[in-house]
Amino acid sequence: MVGVAEALNPRSIAVIGASRNPEKIGYVVLKQLLSKFRGKLYPINPSADEILGLKCYKSIMEVPDVVDLAVIAVPADHVIEVIKECGAKGVKAAVVLSSGFAEIGNRELEERLVEEARKGGVRIIGPNCMGIFDPGRGIDMLFVKEELLPRCKPGSIALLSQSGSVGTNMLSMLRRMNLGISTFVSYGNKADVDEADLLDVLADDERTRVITIYLEGVRDGRRLMNAIRRIRKPVVVLKVGRSEAGERAVASHTGSLAGSSRLYIAALRQAGAVIVDSMEELIDASKALSMQPPVMGKRVFIVTNGGGYGIMAVDELERRGMVVPKTPDEIKAVLKKEFPPYYSLENPIDLTANSTPDQYRMVLDILCNSEVCDAILVIPLMGIPNFDPMEVAEVISSMKCKRPVVVSFVSHTEETDKAKEIIEGSGIPVYESPERAARAIYFLYEYGRSYSGRGEADIPHSYRR
Amino acid sequence: MVGVAEALNPRSIAVIGASRNPEKIGYVVLKQLLSKFRGKLYPINPSADEILGLKCYKSIMEVPDVVDLAVIAVPADHVIEVIKECGAKGVKAAVVLSSGFAEIGNRELEERLVEEARKGGVRIIGPNCMGIFDPGRGIDMLFVKEELLPRCKPGSIALLSQSGSVGTNMLSMLRRMNLGISTFVSYGNKADVDEADLLDVLADDERTRVITIYLEGVRDGRRLMNAIRRIRKPVVVLKVGRSEAGERAVASHTGSLAGSSRLYIAALRQAGAVIVDSMEELIDASKALSMQPPVMGKRVFIVTNGGGYGIMAVDELERRGMVVPKTPDEIKAVLKKEFPPYYSLENPIDLTANSTPDQYRMVLDILCNSEVCDAILVIPLMGIPNFDPMEVAEVISSMKCKRPVVVSFVSHTEETDKAKEIIEGSGIPVYESPERAARAIYFLYEYGRSYSGRGEADIPHSYRR
């Protein structure tokens, strides 16, 4: 892991190909690092003395200090020469943003790059990538300006993607959902550093609670499976290119063989990864796993006051193999005394449009302390009389629950957005459709699967609740 | 259909239970109708002479004119008396907004209501419903104020939902996607008028291109199947309550038996309905079917400049049973002459981040005029050099295509939002993820299935393209 750890947490960064032209990548990256990065920063450009007020060096060899990480933004045909110098300087890692390698058919150039990097002891992230974005550490190599790509806040999701375009789009999705990230790494052609290397480093990153991977090709399946098996954090994987035509497309897009995707997916799941089917699921699963502990069994109870939404959740849960058991008689007996006869006490427990936040509290208290369920799905229907969203938020966020909890409400008013913020602030994820919330519970269960047999006490994470 | 047609397109409406209290449903509904409805409007309230500047009648019997539709917002125990008067007055249809019937266990009251309505020749929509919203005709009975539920614009989607809460939420989703509706009908307990009645009327509504149904329980399966079989417009159905627990929940929510959902779903599909699995799919399918003709075969070609997104689309298409065939040699030969060797000419055709809008035009021209594909999925990757979203929008929106076309791009900038507006203005739907766009093509194919054997010439709709 020497090199990869430095790349993700450098004390000093050299920007090779730093530029004075605001249209150039070498300018955008330097400017971002200058305004955010708290370590040392060295612009390298043979034809400038100073850029953005920083002293500029003609070559990395001239930097009078240890350099942990080089960010390279020079034309492809200069990269090898620059990597040689990095090796000579003792730089442990380089992010090669430059394109013009295997992705346009220049495989030979890419092979020579890797060869020279190995000789010099430099680990390579890239080439043809967007590099690293770590808002907590002020590392930002995304060469898309903030006006076009508003940045995510710091948080607990680590996002790995070969593709810079898919990766930055996922950052936008996370931001729209108000989720934060620990690190984002785009590693482009994956000539050297791959997912397994990154997982090994992220295993020790205390800020990271879940690792989210957008995966096209797999180069060394066994290494990846082992890395997933080793890490004691949830790893969520969207493996694309699953079918024949999909594999063909992966092969031509990344130059790597996708090969036997079905086998890979089965092996990834076997190793403990949570496998998802779309970008939306990738984000939804990551959100749930970054906030809630694993679900250790299949029994889900649903509490709602909007019948239709409860039914949609049941459909999705059962489609995913989860179970929605009947409410035990002893619980029904307690509730029957408190509620009007037309409330449905079967699971989903439907308190109808006449319910109050206090009635929710009563039901949730009972379920939270009972042994009859493995997870609770709460679906408040907002916008009805006597049902103040703030009060509902207070009830849900103050629950002391032995079981994982997921919430859904479909409203989008200023008030319900505030309610969502309060609930998520307490560590309980809120989804905008009952089906997505139901799927989130399934993903928590999928992660729980990897602990089956060990018992809950062995779950290694300090989740918020 | 006597009665139901009048309900959906009345020349005069009486609001029974009209109120001067702005908190009351009878006020909100009257106020909305007053500001929007172009027909005659009669408030009915025994203890008021005038409401909102309109002369108020003590009973519907006093109205000196024909009344096509009565909207009833009086307490449950007064509804039967009011319905008798409607019958005596010759009113053909009544929307009963009032709750307090079967949904809280008062089945007997509901049965008596239906009995009296039948005697008087009045068709009932409801009770316990949100009634009708038709923005084109200015009919708005939604008793949620516009601040909380901003209204959809007029359009070509007819939305049917027993549940007012699910229905209004879907209206919000449609509005956020900038889609318009012809009519929304929430029919609550479905004591009388049901989906089959409404389909028969919507068959003749020229504004309606697609009928979108959120379905909990089915009362008379055969009638519904026959209505779907008769209508020559796409019918998209989300049938909830599919599993044992789901059926239990439907039974307790609507008081109707869900029964054998799997059989119903198979029968609905057999009758020609497009079956979907979630609210998101319900909206996505309706959007596609309101804009594009059916897809008459399984072969889809994908054109993109963002490799990863093309692969995600392939995965979803193949998951749904669609086919992504290889590009025929004769087409590759033509393209090879024009493009750099690293462009991938296999399907997905990936023009890479170096592509231009003109190169898109060239590929799309060839595909649009070829017999090798049944549908085209275009996935432009925005935010790269030499690739102006407005130019891309112009290329796509000006295509003359023999085949259905669906577009996806994942960006959400001001410029790409404008590009989306232009493309959708030309009748081509744009989705925010490649998977959703791929699914939309599958839904167009699902509708095409119901025409298999008849040939494209028989497709009855005048779609925009």
Short mmCIF file of N, CA, C and O in Angstrom, two decimals, chain A residues 103-105 148 165-166 169 176 214 216 238-246 248-250 252-253 277-280 306-309 311-312 314-316 318-319 324-326 342 344 346-348 350 354 381 410-413 434-436, chain B residues 103-105 148 165-166 169 176 214 216 238-246 248-250 252-253 277-280 306-309 311-312 314-316 318-319 324-326 342 344 346-348 350 354 381 410-413 434-436:
data_model
loop_
_atom_site.label_atom_id
_atom_site.label_comp_id
_atom_site.label_asym_id
_atom_site.label_seq_id
_atom_site.Cartn_x
_atom_site.Cartn_y
_atom_site.Cartn_z
N GLU A 103 -6.96 4.51 -24.02
CA GLU A 103 -8.35 4.83 -24.42
C GLU A 103 -8.46 5.33 -25.86
O GLU A 103 -9.54 5.30 -26.42
N ILE A 104 -7.32 5.79 -26.45
CA ILE A 104 -7.40 6.11 -27.88
C ILE A 104 -6.50 5.15 -28.67
O ILE A 104 -6.07 5.45 -29.77
N GLY A 105 -6.23 4.00 -28.07
CA GLY A 105 -5.48 2.98 -28.80
C GLY A 105 -3.98 2.98 -28.51
O GLY A 105 -3.27 2.09 -28.96
N LEU A 148 -20.12 24.52 -12.55
CA LEU A 148 -20.73 23.42 -13.31
C LEU A 148 -20.90 22.16 -12.48
O LEU A 148 -21.78 21.35 -12.74
N SER A 165 -16.53 10.64 -15.74
CA SER A 165 -17.84 11.19 -16.07
C SER A 165 -18.93 10.55 -15.20
O SER A 165 -19.77 11.25 -14.64
N VAL A 166 -18.91 9.24 -15.08
CA VAL A 166 -19.89 8.59 -14.20
C VAL A 166 -19.66 9.02 -12.76
O VAL A 166 -20.59 9.33 -12.02
N ASN A 169 -20.85 12.54 -12.08
CA ASN A 169 -22.32 12.55 -12.06
C ASN A 169 -22.85 11.98 -10.74
O ASN A 169 -23.82 12.49 -10.17
N ARG A 176 -27.15 16.37 -4.45
CA ARG A 176 -28.58 16.68 -4.48
C ARG A 176 -29.30 15.98 -3.33
O ARG A 176 -30.33 16.43 -2.86
N TYR A 214 -18.26 1.98 -8.67
CA TYR A 214 -18.80 1.81 -10.01
C TYR A 214 -17.76 1.04 -10.81
O TYR A 214 -16.66 1.54 -11.03
N GLU A 216 -16.43 -1.20 -14.07
CA GLU A 216 -16.61 -1.66 -15.46
C GLU A 216 -15.87 -2.99 -15.61
O GLU A 216 -16.43 -4.03 -15.38
N LEU A 238 -21.75 -1.47 -8.19
CA LEU A 238 -22.51 -1.53 -9.43
C LEU A 238 -21.55 -2.04 -10.49
O LEU A 238 -20.65 -1.33 -10.92
N LYS A 239 -21.73 -3.30 -10.89
CA LYS A 239 -20.88 -3.88 -11.93
C LYS A 239 -21.65 -3.79 -13.24
O LYS A 239 -22.69 -4.44 -13.39
N VAL A 240 -21.16 -2.96 -14.15
CA VAL A 240 -21.87 -2.84 -15.44
C VAL A 240 -21.22 -3.73 -16.49
O VAL A 240 -20.11 -4.22 -16.30
N GLY A 241 -21.93 -3.92 -17.58
CA GLY A 241 -21.43 -4.79 -18.65
C GLY A 241 -21.69 -6.24 -18.32
O GLY A 241 -20.80 -7.07 -18.32
N ARG A 242 -22.94 -6.56 -18.05
CA ARG A 242 -23.25 -7.89 -17.53
C ARG A 242 -23.56 -8.92 -18.60
O ARG A 242 -23.35 -10.10 -18.42
N SER A 243 -24.12 -8.46 -19.69
CA SER A 243 -24.57 -9.38 -20.71
C SER A 243 -23.54 -9.40 -21.82
O SER A 243 -22.53 -8.71 -21.76
N GLU A 244 -23.83 -10.16 -22.86
CA GLU A 244 -22.88 -10.28 -23.96
C GLU A 244 -22.59 -8.91 -24.57
O GLU A 244 -21.45 -8.49 -24.69
N ALA A 245 -23.67 -8.20 -24.94
CA ALA A 245 -23.47 -6.88 -25.56
C ALA A 245 -22.82 -5.92 -24.57
O ALA A 245 -22.00 -5.09 -24.94
N GLY A 246 -23.17 -6.04 -23.29
CA GLY A 246 -22.59 -5.18 -22.28
C GLY A 246 -21.09 -5.45 -22.13
O GLY A 246 -20.30 -4.52 -22.03
N ARG A 248 -19.13 -6.65 -24.40
CA ARG A 248 -18.52 -6.13 -25.61
C ARG A 248 -18.26 -4.63 -25.44
O ARG A 248 -17.19 -4.13 -25.77
N ALA A 249 -19.24 -3.93 -24.89
CA ALA A 249 -19.12 -2.48 -24.73
C ALA A 249 -18.05 -2.13 -23.70
O ALA A 249 -17.28 -1.18 -23.89
N VAL A 250 -17.99 -2.88 -22.61
CA VAL A 250 -16.95 -2.63 -21.61
C VAL A 250 -15.58 -2.83 -22.24
O VAL A 250 -14.67 -2.01 -22.08
N SER A 252 -14.66 -2.48 -25.25
CA SER A 252 -14.22 -1.43 -26.16
C SER A 252 -14.09 -0.09 -25.43
O SER A 252 -13.36 0.78 -25.86
N HIS A 253 -14.76 0.08 -24.31
CA HIS A 253 -14.67 1.36 -23.60
C HIS A 253 -13.40 1.47 -22.76
O HIS A 253 -12.71 2.48 -22.77
N ASP A 277 -28.10 -2.73 -9.03
CA ASP A 277 -28.38 -2.83 -10.46
C ASP A 277 -28.41 -1.51 -11.22
O ASP A 277 -28.63 -1.50 -12.42
N SER A 278 -28.30 -0.39 -10.54
CA SER A 278 -28.36 0.89 -11.26
C SER A 278 -27.68 1.96 -10.42
O SER A 278 -27.40 1.76 -9.23
N MET A 279 -27.43 3.11 -11.03
CA MET A 279 -26.81 4.21 -10.30
C MET A 279 -27.68 4.65 -9.13
O MET A 279 -27.17 4.98 -8.06
N GLU A 280 -28.99 4.68 -9.36
CA GLU A 280 -29.89 5.09 -8.28
C GLU A 280 -29.76 4.12 -7.09
O GLU A 280 -29.68 4.55 -5.94
N GLY A 306 -50.67 6.05 5.27
CA GLY A 306 -51.10 6.20 3.88
C GLY A 306 -51.11 4.83 3.23
O GLY A 306 -50.10 4.36 2.71
N GLY A 307 -52.26 4.19 3.28
CA GLY A 307 -52.39 2.80 2.89
C GLY A 307 -51.65 2.42 1.62
O GLY A 307 -50.87 1.46 1.60
N GLY A 308 -51.85 3.16 0.55
CA GLY A 308 -51.26 2.81 -0.74
C GLY A 308 -49.75 2.69 -0.68
O GLY A 308 -49.16 1.77 -1.24
N TYR A 309 -49.11 3.60 0.05
CA TYR A 309 -47.65 3.58 0.12
C TYR A 309 -47.15 2.36 0.88
O TYR A 309 -46.12 1.79 0.56
N ILE A 311 -48.59 -0.49 0.86
CA ILE A 311 -48.72 -1.65 -0.04
C ILE A 311 -47.57 -1.67 -1.05
O ILE A 311 -46.99 -2.71 -1.33
N MET A 312 -47.20 -0.50 -1.58
CA MET A 312 -46.07 -0.46 -2.51
C MET A 312 -44.79 -0.99 -1.84
O MET A 312 -44.00 -1.69 -2.45
N VAL A 314 -44.62 -3.12 0.66
CA VAL A 314 -44.74 -4.58 0.79
C VAL A 314 -44.35 -5.26 -0.51
O VAL A 314 -43.57 -6.22 -0.54
N ASP A 315 -44.90 -4.77 -1.61
CA ASP A 315 -44.61 -5.38 -2.91
C ASP A 315 -43.11 -5.43 -3.16
O ASP A 315 -42.56 -6.44 -3.59
N GLU A 316 -42.43 -4.29 -2.91
CA GLU A 316 -41.00 -4.24 -3.20
C GLU A 316 -40.22 -5.15 -2.24
O GLU A 316 -39.30 -5.86 -2.65
N GLU A 318 -41.24 -7.87 -0.72
CA GLU A 318 -41.42 -9.29 -1.04
C GLU A 318 -40.76 -9.66 -2.36
O GLU A 318 -40.25 -10.76 -2.53
N ARG A 319 -40.74 -8.71 -3.29
CA ARG A 319 -40.03 -8.93 -4.56
C ARG A 319 -38.55 -9.21 -4.28
O ARG A 319 -37.89 -9.93 -5.01
N VAL A 324 -42.85 -9.79 5.28
CA VAL A 324 -43.68 -8.83 6.00
C VAL A 324 -44.67 -9.64 6.84
O VAL A 324 -45.78 -9.92 6.41
N PRO A 325 -44.27 -10.03 8.06
CA PRO A 325 -45.09 -10.96 8.84
C PRO A 325 -46.34 -10.29 9.40
O PRO A 325 -46.41 -9.06 9.49
N LYS A 326 -47.31 -11.12 9.76
CA LYS A 326 -48.50 -10.57 10.42
C LYS A 326 -48.12 -10.01 11.79
O LYS A 326 -47.17 -10.47 12.42
N TYR A 342 -61.24 1.05 12.85
CA TYR A 342 -60.92 1.00 11.41
C TYR A 342 -59.44 1.17 11.12
O TYR A 342 -59.02 1.11 9.98
N SER A 344 -55.90 -0.24 10.65
CA SER A 344 -55.49 -1.61 10.33
C SER A 344 -54.26 -1.98 11.14
O SER A 344 -53.19 -1.39 10.97
N GLU A 346 -52.90 -4.98 11.19
CA GLU A 346 -52.04 -5.93 10.50
C GLU A 346 -50.83 -5.18 9.97
O GLU A 346 -50.83 -3.96 9.86
N ASN A 347 -49.78 -5.91 9.63
CA ASN A 347 -48.58 -5.34 9.05
C ASN A 347 -48.76 -5.28 7.53
O ASN A 347 -48.98 -6.32 6.94
N PRO A 348 -48.68 -4.13 6.86
CA PRO A 348 -48.43 -2.79 7.35
C PRO A 348 -49.48 -2.29 8.34
O PRO A 348 -50.69 -2.40 8.09
N ASP A 350 -51.57 0.41 9.51
CA ASP A 350 -52.04 1.61 8.81
C ASP A 350 -52.92 2.44 9.74
O ASP A 350 -54.04 2.07 10.04
N ASN A 354 -56.47 9.67 9.82
CA ASN A 354 -56.89 10.28 11.08
C ASN A 354 -55.83 10.19 12.17
O ASN A 354 -56.07 10.58 13.32
N LEU A 381 -47.57 9.78 5.91
CA LEU A 381 -48.21 10.52 4.83
C LEU A 381 -48.43 11.94 5.33
O LEU A 381 -49.22 12.16 6.25
N VAL A 410 -43.22 11.03 0.58
CA VAL A 410 -43.19 11.40 -0.82
C VAL A 410 -43.39 12.90 -1.02
O VAL A 410 -43.22 13.39 -2.13
N SER A 411 -43.70 13.63 0.05
CA SER A 411 -43.97 15.06 -0.13
C SER A 411 -42.69 15.85 -0.34
O SER A 411 -41.63 15.46 0.13
N HIS A 412 -42.80 16.96 -1.01
CA HIS A 412 -41.65 17.84 -1.26
C HIS A 412 -42.01 19.27 -0.94
O HIS A 412 -41.86 20.15 -1.78
N THR A 413 -42.50 19.54 0.24
CA THR A 413 -42.77 20.93 0.60
C THR A 413 -41.61 21.43 1.46
O THR A 413 -40.76 20.65 1.90
N PRO A 434 -41.67 4.85 -1.44
CA PRO A 434 -41.70 3.67 -0.57
C PRO A 434 -40.88 2.53 -1.14
O PRO A 434 -40.26 1.76 -0.39
N GLU A 435 -40.86 2.42 -2.48
CA GLU A 435 -40.09 1.32 -3.08
C GLU A 435 -38.60 1.51 -2.81
O GLU A 435 -37.89 0.54 -2.52
N ARG A 436 -38.13 2.75 -2.92
CA ARG A 436 -36.69 2.98 -2.68
C ARG A 436 -36.34 2.74 -1.22
O ARG A 436 -35.27 2.20 -0.91
N GLU B 103 -64.42 3.10 4.31
CA GLU B 103 -63.01 3.19 4.75
C GLU B 103 -62.87 3.27 6.27
O GLU B 103 -61.80 3.00 6.80
N ILE B 104 -63.97 3.64 6.97
CA ILE B 104 -63.90 3.57 8.43
C ILE B 104 -64.88 2.52 8.96
O ILE B 104 -65.28 2.54 10.12
N GLY B 105 -65.26 1.63 8.07
CA GLY B 105 -66.10 0.50 8.50
C GLY B 105 -67.59 0.70 8.24
O GLY B 105 -68.37 -0.23 8.43
N LEU B 148 -49.50 24.24 -1.52
CA LEU B 148 -49.00 22.93 -1.08
C LEU B 148 -48.94 21.93 -2.23
O LEU B 148 -48.15 20.99 -2.21
N SER B 165 -54.28 10.41 -2.13
CA SER B 165 -52.93 10.73 -1.69
C SER B 165 -51.89 10.26 -2.70
O SER B 165 -50.99 11.01 -3.08
N VAL B 166 -52.01 9.03 -3.18
CA VAL B 166 -51.08 8.56 -4.20
C VAL B 166 -51.27 9.38 -5.48
O VAL B 166 -50.30 9.79 -6.12
N ASN B 169 -49.75 12.83 -5.20
CA ASN B 169 -48.31 12.72 -5.23
C ASN B 169 -47.81 12.49 -6.66
O ASN B 169 -46.80 13.04 -7.08
N ARG B 176 -43.06 18.02 -11.59
CA ARG B 176 -41.61 18.19 -11.50
C ARG B 176 -40.93 17.75 -12.80
O ARG B 176 -39.86 18.22 -13.14
N TYR B 214 -53.18 3.83 -11.28
CA TYR B 214 -52.68 3.26 -10.03
C TYR B 214 -53.80 2.40 -9.47
O TYR B 214 -54.86 2.91 -9.10
N GLU B 216 -55.35 -0.50 -6.89
CA GLU B 216 -55.22 -1.32 -5.68
C GLU B 216 -56.08 -2.57 -5.88
O GLU B 216 -55.61 -3.58 -6.38
N LEU B 238 -50.01 0.36 -12.69
CA LEU B 238 -49.26 -0.10 -11.51
C LEU B 238 -50.27 -0.78 -10.60
O LEU B 238 -51.13 -0.14 -10.00
N LYS B 239 -50.21 -2.12 -10.58
CA LYS B 239 -51.12 -2.89 -9.71
C LYS B 239 -50.36 -3.21 -8.44
O LYS B 239 -49.38 -3.96 -8.47
N VAL B 240 -50.78 -2.62 -7.32
CA VAL B 240 -50.08 -2.90 -6.07
C VAL B 240 -50.82 -3.98 -5.28
O VAL B 240 -51.97 -4.31 -5.57
N GLY B 241 -50.13 -4.51 -4.28
CA GLY B 241 -50.73 -5.58 -3.48
C GLY B 241 -50.62 -6.90 -4.19
O GLY B 241 -51.58 -7.61 -4.42
N ARG B 242 -49.37 -7.26 -4.56
CA ARG B 242 -49.18 -8.42 -5.43
C ARG B 242 -48.99 -9.71 -4.68
O ARG B 242 -49.30 -10.79 -5.15
N SER B 243 -48.41 -9.59 -3.50
CA SER B 243 -48.05 -10.79 -2.76
C SER B 243 -49.10 -11.02 -1.67
O SER B 243 -50.04 -10.25 -1.54
N GLU B 244 -48.89 -12.05 -0.89
CA GLU B 244 -49.87 -12.38 0.15
C GLU B 244 -50.04 -11.20 1.12
O GLU B 244 -51.14 -10.73 1.36
N ALA B 245 -48.91 -10.70 1.63
CA ALA B 245 -49.00 -9.58 2.58
C ALA B 245 -49.55 -8.34 1.89
O ALA B 245 -50.29 -7.55 2.49
N GLY B 246 -49.19 -8.16 0.63
CA GLY B 246 -49.69 -7.02 -0.11
C GLY B 246 -51.20 -7.10 -0.30
O GLY B 246 -51.92 -6.12 -0.14
N ARG B 248 -53.27 -8.70 1.59
CA ARG B 248 -53.86 -8.48 2.91
C ARG B 248 -53.99 -6.96 3.15
O ARG B 248 -55.02 -6.47 3.61
N ALA B 249 -52.94 -6.22 2.78
CA ALA B 249 -52.94 -4.78 3.02
C ALA B 249 -53.98 -4.08 2.14
O ALA B 249 -54.66 -3.17 2.57
N VAL B 250 -54.09 -4.51 0.88
CA VAL B 250 -55.09 -3.92 0.00
C VAL B 250 -56.48 -4.17 0.57
O VAL B 250 -57.32 -3.27 0.63
N SER B 252 -57.41 -4.56 3.56
CA SER B 252 -57.75 -3.76 4.72
C SER B 252 -57.75 -2.27 4.39
O SER B 252 -58.41 -1.48 5.04
N HIS B 253 -57.06 -1.86 3.33
CA HIS B 253 -57.02 -0.44 2.99
C HIS B 253 -58.27 0.01 2.24
O HIS B 253 -58.85 1.03 2.51
N ASP B 277 -43.80 -1.63 -12.28
CA ASP B 277 -43.53 -2.13 -10.92
C ASP B 277 -43.41 -1.06 -9.85
O ASP B 277 -43.23 -1.40 -8.68
N SER B 278 -43.41 0.21 -10.20
CA SER B 278 -43.24 1.25 -9.19
C SER B 278 -43.83 2.55 -9.71
O SER B 278 -44.11 2.69 -10.90
N MET B 279 -43.98 3.52 -8.80
CA MET B 279 -44.50 4.82 -9.20
C MET B 279 -43.58 5.48 -10.23
O MET B 279 -44.05 6.11 -11.17
N GLU B 280 -42.27 5.34 -10.02
CA GLU B 280 -41.33 5.94 -10.96
C GLU B 280 -41.52 5.34 -12.36
O GLU B 280 -41.57 6.07 -13.35
N GLY B 306 -20.43 8.70 -24.03
CA GLY B 306 -20.00 8.44 -22.65
C GLY B 306 -20.11 6.95 -22.39
O GLY B 306 -21.15 6.44 -22.00
N GLY B 307 -19.01 6.24 -22.63
CA GLY B 307 -19.00 4.79 -22.61
C GLY B 307 -19.80 4.16 -21.48
O GLY B 307 -20.66 3.32 -21.71
N GLY B 308 -19.54 4.57 -20.24
CA GLY B 308 -20.17 3.94 -19.09
C GLY B 308 -21.69 3.98 -19.16
O GLY B 308 -22.36 2.99 -18.85
N TYR B 309 -22.22 5.10 -19.60
CA TYR B 309 -23.68 5.23 -19.66
C TYR B 309 -24.28 4.30 -20.71
O TYR B 309 -25.35 3.74 -20.53
N ILE B 311 -23.09 1.44 -21.46
CA ILE B 311 -23.07 0.08 -20.90
C ILE B 311 -24.23 -0.12 -19.93
O ILE B 311 -24.90 -1.15 -19.92
N MET B 312 -24.49 0.90 -19.09
CA MET B 312 -25.63 0.79 -18.17
C MET B 312 -26.94 0.58 -18.95
O MET B 312 -27.80 -0.21 -18.54
N VAL B 314 -27.26 -0.81 -21.91
CA VAL B 314 -27.26 -2.19 -22.44
C VAL B 314 -27.73 -3.16 -21.36
O VAL B 314 -28.59 -4.01 -21.59
N ASP B 315 -27.15 -3.01 -20.17
CA ASP B 315 -27.51 -3.93 -19.08
C ASP B 315 -29.01 -3.91 -18.83
O ASP B 315 -29.64 -4.95 -18.68
N GLU B 316 -29.58 -2.72 -18.76
CA GLU B 316 -31.00 -2.62 -18.46
C GLU B 316 -31.84 -3.17 -19.62
O GLU B 316 -32.82 -3.88 -19.39
N GLU B 318 -31.06 -5.47 -21.81
CA GLU B 318 -30.99 -6.93 -21.88
C GLU B 318 -31.69 -7.58 -20.69
O GLU B 318 -32.29 -8.64 -20.80
N ARG B 319 -31.64 -6.90 -19.54
CA ARG B 319 -32.38 -7.39 -18.38
C ARG B 319 -33.88 -7.47 -18.70
O ARG B 319 -34.60 -8.31 -18.16
N VAL B 324 -29.54 -5.84 -28.12
CA VAL B 324 -28.62 -4.79 -28.57
C VAL B 324 -27.70 -5.43 -29.61
O VAL B 324 -26.63 -5.92 -29.29
N PRO B 325 -28.13 -5.45 -30.89
CA PRO B 325 -27.37 -6.21 -31.89
C PRO B 325 -26.07 -5.51 -32.27
O PRO B 325 -25.90 -4.32 -32.04
N LYS B 326 -25.17 -6.28 -32.85
CA LYS B 326 -23.93 -5.68 -33.37
C LYS B 326 -24.26 -4.75 -34.53
O LYS B 326 -25.25 -4.94 -35.24
N TYR B 342 -10.25 5.03 -32.77
CA TYR B 342 -10.59 4.62 -31.40
C TYR B 342 -12.06 4.84 -31.07
O TYR B 342 -12.51 4.51 -29.97
N SER B 344 -15.70 3.64 -30.94
CA SER B 344 -16.22 2.29 -30.98
C SER B 344 -17.47 2.26 -31.84
O SER B 344 -18.49 2.86 -31.50
N GLU B 346 -19.09 -0.50 -32.68
CA GLU B 346 -20.03 -1.52 -32.26
C GLU B 346 -21.18 -0.84 -31.53
O GLU B 346 -21.06 0.28 -31.08
N ASN B 347 -22.27 -1.56 -31.37
CA ASN B 347 -23.43 -1.06 -30.64
C ASN B 347 -23.25 -1.43 -29.17
O ASN B 347 -23.11 -2.60 -28.88
N PRO B 348 -23.21 -0.49 -28.19
CA PRO B 348 -23.38 0.96 -28.33
C PRO B 348 -22.29 1.62 -29.18
O PRO B 348 -21.11 1.35 -28.97
N ASP B 350 -19.96 4.35 -29.61
CA ASP B 350 -19.41 5.27 -28.61
C ASP B 350 -18.46 6.25 -29.30
O ASP B 350 -17.37 5.88 -29.71
N ASN B 354 -14.30 12.92 -27.51
CA ASN B 354 -13.82 13.82 -28.57
C ASN B 354 -14.88 14.11 -29.63
O ASN B 354 -14.60 14.77 -30.63
N LEU B 381 -23.20 12.73 -23.59
CA LEU B 381 -22.51 13.10 -22.35
C LEU B 381 -22.17 14.57 -22.46
O LEU B 381 -21.36 14.97 -23.30
N VAL B 410 -27.46 12.88 -18.06
CA VAL B 410 -27.47 12.87 -16.61
C VAL B 410 -27.15 14.23 -16.02
O VAL B 410 -27.28 14.42 -14.82
N SER B 411 -26.76 15.18 -16.85
CA SER B 411 -26.38 16.50 -16.31
C SER B 411 -27.61 17.29 -15.90
O SER B 411 -28.69 17.11 -16.43
N HIS B 412 -27.41 18.20 -14.96
CA HIS B 412 -28.48 19.06 -14.47
C HIS B 412 -28.00 20.49 -14.40
O HIS B 412 -28.06 21.10 -13.35
N THR B 413 -27.47 21.03 -15.48
CA THR B 413 -27.08 22.44 -15.45
C THR B 413 -28.20 23.24 -16.13
O THR B 413 -29.10 22.67 -16.73
N PRO B 434 -29.55 6.55 -17.74
CA PRO B 434 -29.61 5.64 -18.90
C PRO B 434 -30.53 4.45 -18.64
O PRO B 434 -31.21 3.99 -19.55
N GLU B 435 -30.58 4.00 -17.37
CA GLU B 435 -31.45 2.86 -17.09
C GLU B 435 -32.91 3.22 -17.29
O GLU B 435 -33.69 2.43 -17.81
N ARG B 436 -33.28 4.42 -16.84
CA ARG B 436 -34.69 4.82 -16.99
C ARG B 436 -35.05 5.00 -18.46
O ARG B 436 -36.14 4.65 -18.90
#
